[in-house]
PDB file of C-alpha atoms in Angstrom:
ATOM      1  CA  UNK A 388     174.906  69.648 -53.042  1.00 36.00           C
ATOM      2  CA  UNK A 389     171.711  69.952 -51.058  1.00 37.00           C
ATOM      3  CA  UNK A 390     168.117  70.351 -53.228  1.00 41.00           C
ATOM      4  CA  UNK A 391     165.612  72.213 -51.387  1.00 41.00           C
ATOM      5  CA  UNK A 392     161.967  71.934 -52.061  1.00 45.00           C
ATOM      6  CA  UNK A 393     159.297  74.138 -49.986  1.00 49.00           C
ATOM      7  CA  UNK A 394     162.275  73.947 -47.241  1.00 50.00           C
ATOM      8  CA  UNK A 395     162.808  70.327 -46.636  1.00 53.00           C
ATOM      9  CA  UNK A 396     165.532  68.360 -48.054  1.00 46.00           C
ATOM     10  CA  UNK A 397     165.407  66.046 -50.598  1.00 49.00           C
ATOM     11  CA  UNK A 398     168.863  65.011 -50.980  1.00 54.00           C
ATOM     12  CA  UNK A 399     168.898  61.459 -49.021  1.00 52.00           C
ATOM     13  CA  UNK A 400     172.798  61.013 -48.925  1.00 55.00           C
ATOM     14  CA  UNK A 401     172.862  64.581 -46.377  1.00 52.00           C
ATOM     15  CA  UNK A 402     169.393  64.446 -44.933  1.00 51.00           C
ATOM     16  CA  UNK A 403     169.796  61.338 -43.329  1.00 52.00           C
ATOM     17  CA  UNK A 404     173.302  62.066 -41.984  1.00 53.00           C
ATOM     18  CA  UNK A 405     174.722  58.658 -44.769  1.00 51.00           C
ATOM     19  CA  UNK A 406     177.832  60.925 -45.634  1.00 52.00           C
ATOM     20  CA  UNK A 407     179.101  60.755 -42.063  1.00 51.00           C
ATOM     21  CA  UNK A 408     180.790  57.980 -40.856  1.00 51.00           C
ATOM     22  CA  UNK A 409     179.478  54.250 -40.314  1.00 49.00           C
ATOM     23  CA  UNK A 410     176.997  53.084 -38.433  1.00 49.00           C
ATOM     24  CA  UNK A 411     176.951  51.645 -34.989  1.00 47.00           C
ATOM     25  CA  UNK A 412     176.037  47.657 -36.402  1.00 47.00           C
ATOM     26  CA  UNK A 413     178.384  48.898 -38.991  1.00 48.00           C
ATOM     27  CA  UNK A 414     182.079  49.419 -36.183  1.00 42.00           C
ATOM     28  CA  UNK A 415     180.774  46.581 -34.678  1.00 43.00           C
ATOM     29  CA  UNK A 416     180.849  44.086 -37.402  1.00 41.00           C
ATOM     30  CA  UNK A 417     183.784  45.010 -38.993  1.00 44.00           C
ATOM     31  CA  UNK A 418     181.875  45.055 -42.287  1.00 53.00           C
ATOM     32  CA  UNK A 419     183.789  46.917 -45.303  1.00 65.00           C
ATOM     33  CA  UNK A 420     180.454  46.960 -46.972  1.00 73.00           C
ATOM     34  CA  UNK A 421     179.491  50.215 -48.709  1.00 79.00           C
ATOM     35  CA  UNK A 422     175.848  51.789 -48.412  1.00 88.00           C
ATOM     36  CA  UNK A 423     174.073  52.146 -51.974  1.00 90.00           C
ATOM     37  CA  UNK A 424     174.734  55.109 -52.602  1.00 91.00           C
ATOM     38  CA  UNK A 425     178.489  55.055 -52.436  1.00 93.00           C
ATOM     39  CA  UNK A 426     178.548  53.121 -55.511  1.00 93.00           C
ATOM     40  CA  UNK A 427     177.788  55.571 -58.356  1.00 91.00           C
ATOM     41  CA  UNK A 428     179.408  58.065 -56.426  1.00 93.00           C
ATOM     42  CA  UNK A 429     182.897  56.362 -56.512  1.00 94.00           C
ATOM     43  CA  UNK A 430     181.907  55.446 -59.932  1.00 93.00           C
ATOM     44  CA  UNK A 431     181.532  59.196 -60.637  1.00 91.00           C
ATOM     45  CA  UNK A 432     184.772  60.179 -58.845  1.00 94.00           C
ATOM     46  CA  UNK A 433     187.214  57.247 -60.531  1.00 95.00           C
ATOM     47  CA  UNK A 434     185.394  58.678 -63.881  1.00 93.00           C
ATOM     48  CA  UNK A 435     186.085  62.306 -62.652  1.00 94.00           C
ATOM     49  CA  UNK A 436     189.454  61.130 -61.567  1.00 96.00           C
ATOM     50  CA  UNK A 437     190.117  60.061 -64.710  1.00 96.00           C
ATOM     51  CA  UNK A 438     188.680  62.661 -66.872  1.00 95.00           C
ATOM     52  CA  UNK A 439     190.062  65.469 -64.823  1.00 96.00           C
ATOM     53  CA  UNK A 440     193.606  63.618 -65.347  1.00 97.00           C
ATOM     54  CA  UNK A 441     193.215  63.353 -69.017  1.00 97.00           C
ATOM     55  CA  UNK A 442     192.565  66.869 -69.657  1.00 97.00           C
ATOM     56  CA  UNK A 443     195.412  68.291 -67.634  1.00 97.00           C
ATOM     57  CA  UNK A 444     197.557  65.971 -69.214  1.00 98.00           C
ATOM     58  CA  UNK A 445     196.031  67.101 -73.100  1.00 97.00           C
ATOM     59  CA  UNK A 446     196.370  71.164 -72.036  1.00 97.00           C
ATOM     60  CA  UNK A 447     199.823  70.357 -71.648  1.00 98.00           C
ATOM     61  CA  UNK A 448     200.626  68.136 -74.369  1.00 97.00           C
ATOM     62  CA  UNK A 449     199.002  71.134 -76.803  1.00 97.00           C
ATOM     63  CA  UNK A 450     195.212  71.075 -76.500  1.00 97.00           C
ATOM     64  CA  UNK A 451     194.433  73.252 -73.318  1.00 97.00           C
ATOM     65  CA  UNK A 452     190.735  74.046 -75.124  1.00 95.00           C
ATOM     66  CA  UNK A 453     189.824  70.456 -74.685  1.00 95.00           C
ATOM     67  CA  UNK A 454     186.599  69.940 -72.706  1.00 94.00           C
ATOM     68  CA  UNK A 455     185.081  66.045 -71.891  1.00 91.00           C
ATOM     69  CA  UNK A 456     182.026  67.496 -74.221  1.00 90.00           C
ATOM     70  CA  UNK A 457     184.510  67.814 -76.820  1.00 94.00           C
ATOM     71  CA  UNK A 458     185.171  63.881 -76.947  1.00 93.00           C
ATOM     72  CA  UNK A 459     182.129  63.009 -76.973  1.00 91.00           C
ATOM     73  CA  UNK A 460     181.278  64.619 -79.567  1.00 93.00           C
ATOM     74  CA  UNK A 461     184.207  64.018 -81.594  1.00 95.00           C
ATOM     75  CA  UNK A 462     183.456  60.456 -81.193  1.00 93.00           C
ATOM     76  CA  UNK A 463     179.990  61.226 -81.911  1.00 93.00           C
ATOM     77  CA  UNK A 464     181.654  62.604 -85.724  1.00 95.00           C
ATOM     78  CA  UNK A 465     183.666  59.878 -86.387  1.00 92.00           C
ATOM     79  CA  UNK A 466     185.748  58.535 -89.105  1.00 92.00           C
ATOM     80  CA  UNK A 467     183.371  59.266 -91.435  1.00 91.00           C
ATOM     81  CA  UNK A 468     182.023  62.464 -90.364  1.00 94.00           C
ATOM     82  CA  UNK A 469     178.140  63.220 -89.709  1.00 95.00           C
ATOM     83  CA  UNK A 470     175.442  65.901 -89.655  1.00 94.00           C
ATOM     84  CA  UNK A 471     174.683  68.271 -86.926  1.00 92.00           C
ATOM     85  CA  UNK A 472     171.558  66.459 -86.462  1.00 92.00           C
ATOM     86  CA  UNK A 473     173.412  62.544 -86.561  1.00 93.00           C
ATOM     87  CA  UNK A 474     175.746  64.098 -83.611  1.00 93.00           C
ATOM     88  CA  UNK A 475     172.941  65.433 -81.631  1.00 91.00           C
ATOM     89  CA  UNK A 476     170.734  61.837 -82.081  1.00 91.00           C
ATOM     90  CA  UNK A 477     174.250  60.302 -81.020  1.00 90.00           C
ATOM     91  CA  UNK A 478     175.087  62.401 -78.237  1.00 89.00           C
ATOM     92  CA  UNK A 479     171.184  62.824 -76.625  1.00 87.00           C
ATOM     93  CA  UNK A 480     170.865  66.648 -77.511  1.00 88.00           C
ATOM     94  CA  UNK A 481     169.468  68.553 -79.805  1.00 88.00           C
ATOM     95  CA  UNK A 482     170.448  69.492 -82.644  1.00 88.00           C
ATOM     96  CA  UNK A 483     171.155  73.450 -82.008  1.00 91.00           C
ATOM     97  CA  UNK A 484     173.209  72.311 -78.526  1.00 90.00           C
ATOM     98  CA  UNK A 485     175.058  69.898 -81.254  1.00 91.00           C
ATOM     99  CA  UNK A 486     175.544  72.931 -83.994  1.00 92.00           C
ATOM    100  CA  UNK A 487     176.508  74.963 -80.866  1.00 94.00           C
ATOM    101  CA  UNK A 488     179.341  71.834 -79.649  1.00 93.00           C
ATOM    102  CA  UNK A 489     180.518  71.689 -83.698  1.00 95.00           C
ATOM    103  CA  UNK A 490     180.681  75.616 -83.739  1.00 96.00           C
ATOM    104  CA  UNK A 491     182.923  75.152 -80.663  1.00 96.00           C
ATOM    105  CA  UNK A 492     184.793  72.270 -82.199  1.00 97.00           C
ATOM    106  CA  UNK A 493     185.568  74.653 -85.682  1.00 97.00           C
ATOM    107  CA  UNK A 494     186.708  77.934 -83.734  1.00 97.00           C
ATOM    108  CA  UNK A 495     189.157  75.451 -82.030  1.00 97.00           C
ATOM    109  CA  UNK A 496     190.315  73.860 -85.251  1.00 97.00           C
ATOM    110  CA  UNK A 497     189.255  69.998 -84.660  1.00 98.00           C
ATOM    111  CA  UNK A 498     186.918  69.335 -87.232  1.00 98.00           C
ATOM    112  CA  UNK A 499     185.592  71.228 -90.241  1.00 97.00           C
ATOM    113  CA  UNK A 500     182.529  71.386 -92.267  1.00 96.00           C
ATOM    114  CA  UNK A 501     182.290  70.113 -96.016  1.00 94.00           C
ATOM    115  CA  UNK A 502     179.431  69.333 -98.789  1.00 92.00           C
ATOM    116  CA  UNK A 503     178.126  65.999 -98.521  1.00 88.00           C
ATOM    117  CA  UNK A 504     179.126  64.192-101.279  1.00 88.00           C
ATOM    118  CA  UNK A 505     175.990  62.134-101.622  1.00 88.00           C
ATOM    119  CA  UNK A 506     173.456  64.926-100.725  1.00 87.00           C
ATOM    120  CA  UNK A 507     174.222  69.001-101.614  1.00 84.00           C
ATOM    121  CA  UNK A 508     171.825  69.655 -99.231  1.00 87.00           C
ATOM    122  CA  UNK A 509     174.022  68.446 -96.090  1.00 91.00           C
ATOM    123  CA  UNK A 510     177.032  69.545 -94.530  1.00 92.00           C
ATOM    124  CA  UNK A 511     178.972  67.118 -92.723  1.00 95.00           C
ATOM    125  CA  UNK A 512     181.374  67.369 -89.834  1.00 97.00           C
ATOM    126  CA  UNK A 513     184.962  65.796 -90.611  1.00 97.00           C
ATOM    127  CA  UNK A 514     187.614  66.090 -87.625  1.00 98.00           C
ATOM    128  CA  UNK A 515     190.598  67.845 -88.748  1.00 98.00           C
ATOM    129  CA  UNK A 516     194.198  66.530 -88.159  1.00 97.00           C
ATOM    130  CA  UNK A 517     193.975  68.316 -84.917  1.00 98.00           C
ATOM    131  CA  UNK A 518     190.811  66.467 -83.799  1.00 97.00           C
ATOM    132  CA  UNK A 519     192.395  63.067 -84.381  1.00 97.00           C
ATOM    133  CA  UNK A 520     195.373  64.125 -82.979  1.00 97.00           C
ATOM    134  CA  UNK A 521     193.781  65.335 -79.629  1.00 97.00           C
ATOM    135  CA  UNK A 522     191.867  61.812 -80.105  1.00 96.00           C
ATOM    136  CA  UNK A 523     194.887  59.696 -80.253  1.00 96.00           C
ATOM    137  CA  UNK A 524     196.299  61.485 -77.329  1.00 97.00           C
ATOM    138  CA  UNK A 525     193.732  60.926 -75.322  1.00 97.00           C
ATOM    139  CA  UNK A 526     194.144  57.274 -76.018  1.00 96.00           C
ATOM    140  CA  UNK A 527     197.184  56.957 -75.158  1.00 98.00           C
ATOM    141  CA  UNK A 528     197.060  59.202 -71.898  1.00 98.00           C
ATOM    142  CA  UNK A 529     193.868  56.364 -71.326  1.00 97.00           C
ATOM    143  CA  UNK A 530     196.279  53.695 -71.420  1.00 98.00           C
ATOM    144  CA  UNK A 531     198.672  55.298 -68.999  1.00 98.00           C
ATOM    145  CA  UNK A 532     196.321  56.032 -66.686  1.00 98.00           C
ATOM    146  CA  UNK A 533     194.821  52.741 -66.754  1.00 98.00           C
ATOM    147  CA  UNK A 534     198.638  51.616 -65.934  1.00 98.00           C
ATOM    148  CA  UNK A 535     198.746  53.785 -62.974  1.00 98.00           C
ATOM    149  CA  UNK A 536     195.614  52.603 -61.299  1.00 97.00           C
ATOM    150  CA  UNK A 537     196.977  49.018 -62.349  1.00 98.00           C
ATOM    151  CA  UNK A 538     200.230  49.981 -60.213  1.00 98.00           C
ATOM    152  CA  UNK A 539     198.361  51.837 -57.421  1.00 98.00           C
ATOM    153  CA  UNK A 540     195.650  48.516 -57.099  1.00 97.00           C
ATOM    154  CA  UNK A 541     197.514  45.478 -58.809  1.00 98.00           C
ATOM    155  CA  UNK A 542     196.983  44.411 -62.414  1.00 98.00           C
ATOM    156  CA  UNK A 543     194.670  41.857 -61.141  1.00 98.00           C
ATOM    157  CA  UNK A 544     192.266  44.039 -59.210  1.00 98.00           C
ATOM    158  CA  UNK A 545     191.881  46.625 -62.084  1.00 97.00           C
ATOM    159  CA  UNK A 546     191.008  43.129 -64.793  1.00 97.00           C
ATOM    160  CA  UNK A 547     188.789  41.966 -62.326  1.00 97.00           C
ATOM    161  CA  UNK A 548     186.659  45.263 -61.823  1.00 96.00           C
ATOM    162  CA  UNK A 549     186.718  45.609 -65.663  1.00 95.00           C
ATOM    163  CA  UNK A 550     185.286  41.964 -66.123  1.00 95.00           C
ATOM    164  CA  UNK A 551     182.927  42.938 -62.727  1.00 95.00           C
ATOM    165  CA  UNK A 552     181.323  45.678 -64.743  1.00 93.00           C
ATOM    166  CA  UNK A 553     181.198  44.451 -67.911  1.00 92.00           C
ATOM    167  CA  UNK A 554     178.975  41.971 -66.024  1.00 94.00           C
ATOM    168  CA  UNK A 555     177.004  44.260 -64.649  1.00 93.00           C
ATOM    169  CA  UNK A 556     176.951  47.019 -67.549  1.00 89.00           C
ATOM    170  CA  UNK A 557     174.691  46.014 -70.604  1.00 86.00           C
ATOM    171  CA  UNK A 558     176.482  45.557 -73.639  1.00 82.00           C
ATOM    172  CA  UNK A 559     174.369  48.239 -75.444  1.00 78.00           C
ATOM    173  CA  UNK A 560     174.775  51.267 -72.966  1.00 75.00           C
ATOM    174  CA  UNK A 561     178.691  50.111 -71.883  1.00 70.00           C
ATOM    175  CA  UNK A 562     179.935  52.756 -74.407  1.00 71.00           C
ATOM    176  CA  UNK A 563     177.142  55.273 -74.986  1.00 70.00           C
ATOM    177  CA  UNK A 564     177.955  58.820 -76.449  1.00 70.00           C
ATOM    178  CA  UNK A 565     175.161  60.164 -74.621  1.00 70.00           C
ATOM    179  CA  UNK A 566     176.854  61.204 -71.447  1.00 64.00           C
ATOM    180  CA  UNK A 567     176.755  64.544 -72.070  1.00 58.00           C
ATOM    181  CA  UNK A 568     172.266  64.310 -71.934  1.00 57.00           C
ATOM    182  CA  UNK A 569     172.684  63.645 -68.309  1.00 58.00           C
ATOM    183  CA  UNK A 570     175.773  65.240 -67.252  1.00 56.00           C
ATOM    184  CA  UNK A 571     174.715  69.185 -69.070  1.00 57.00           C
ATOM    185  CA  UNK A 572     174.819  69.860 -72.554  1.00 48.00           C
ATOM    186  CA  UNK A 573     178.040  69.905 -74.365  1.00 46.00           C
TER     187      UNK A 573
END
């Protein structure tokens, strides 16, 4: 993808030629060094990879509606269930691209709506038997893909890029909900 603004390019990775091969110093050296850029790029494609996997693997083991936005916010409900407006503050959305996710998430049968017990005023969100089913599915369809990247690269290289980014990745943002903000709404 190339941005354009008043005709010049502001996308560095293409404007500066970076996605095309090495650099001179670069075949010289021998280095196996990656530019800065190539870093949340692969990041994005093992996640893609991953994701992309997932889904294939959930349309065919019953849940072919399933989008990524859909498990966020169904991790955004929880075991307890929550508010349009607690899923939007969890996901980084408002709350009518939230309603609009939970409307989604009803039509397809993985949660519900109910009275808060504690407030008449509120409805809450509650996943259905459906939603935790396409939950633990996805767990487990986690865990073998995790196995085949631990076949593919060794056991040991997969631990040690865990441990690398859990170095790297604070503690408070390693599992954020709010994906979805930066990647479109859900």
């Amino acid at each position: 993808m190339v941005d354009h603004v008043s005709r010049e390019n502001v996308n560095q990775v293409v404007d500066n030629g970076k996605g095309e091969g090495g650099t001179e110093d670069e075949s010289k050296s021998g280095s196996t060094g990656g530019r800065g850029y190539e870093l949340p790029l692969l990041l994005f494609g093992g996640f893609r990879t991953l994701i992309d996997r997932l889904h294939a693997r959930l349309a065919a083991e019953g849940h072919p509606d399933m989008r990524p936005a859909h498990g966020f916010a169904m991790q955004a409900v929880g075991v307890h269930g929550a508010t349009a407006s607690e899923i939007g503050r969890r996901l980084g959305v408002s709350k009518q691209a939230a309603g609009k996710t939970v409307d989604r998430l009803l039509a397809l049968g993985y949660a519900e709506r109910a009275d808060d017990p504690t407030d008449a005023r509120r409805k809450l969100v509650h996943l259905t038997p459906r939603g935790y089913d396409a939950l633990a599915r996805s767990a487990a369809i986690f865990d073998d893909l995790r196995a085949e990247w631990a076949k593919a690269l060794g056991a040991d290289r997969v631990g040690d890029m865990e441990a690398a980014l859990r170095s790297v990745v604070p503690a408070e943002t390693a599992f954020r909900l709010d994906a979805t903000s930066w990647l479109g709404a859900p």
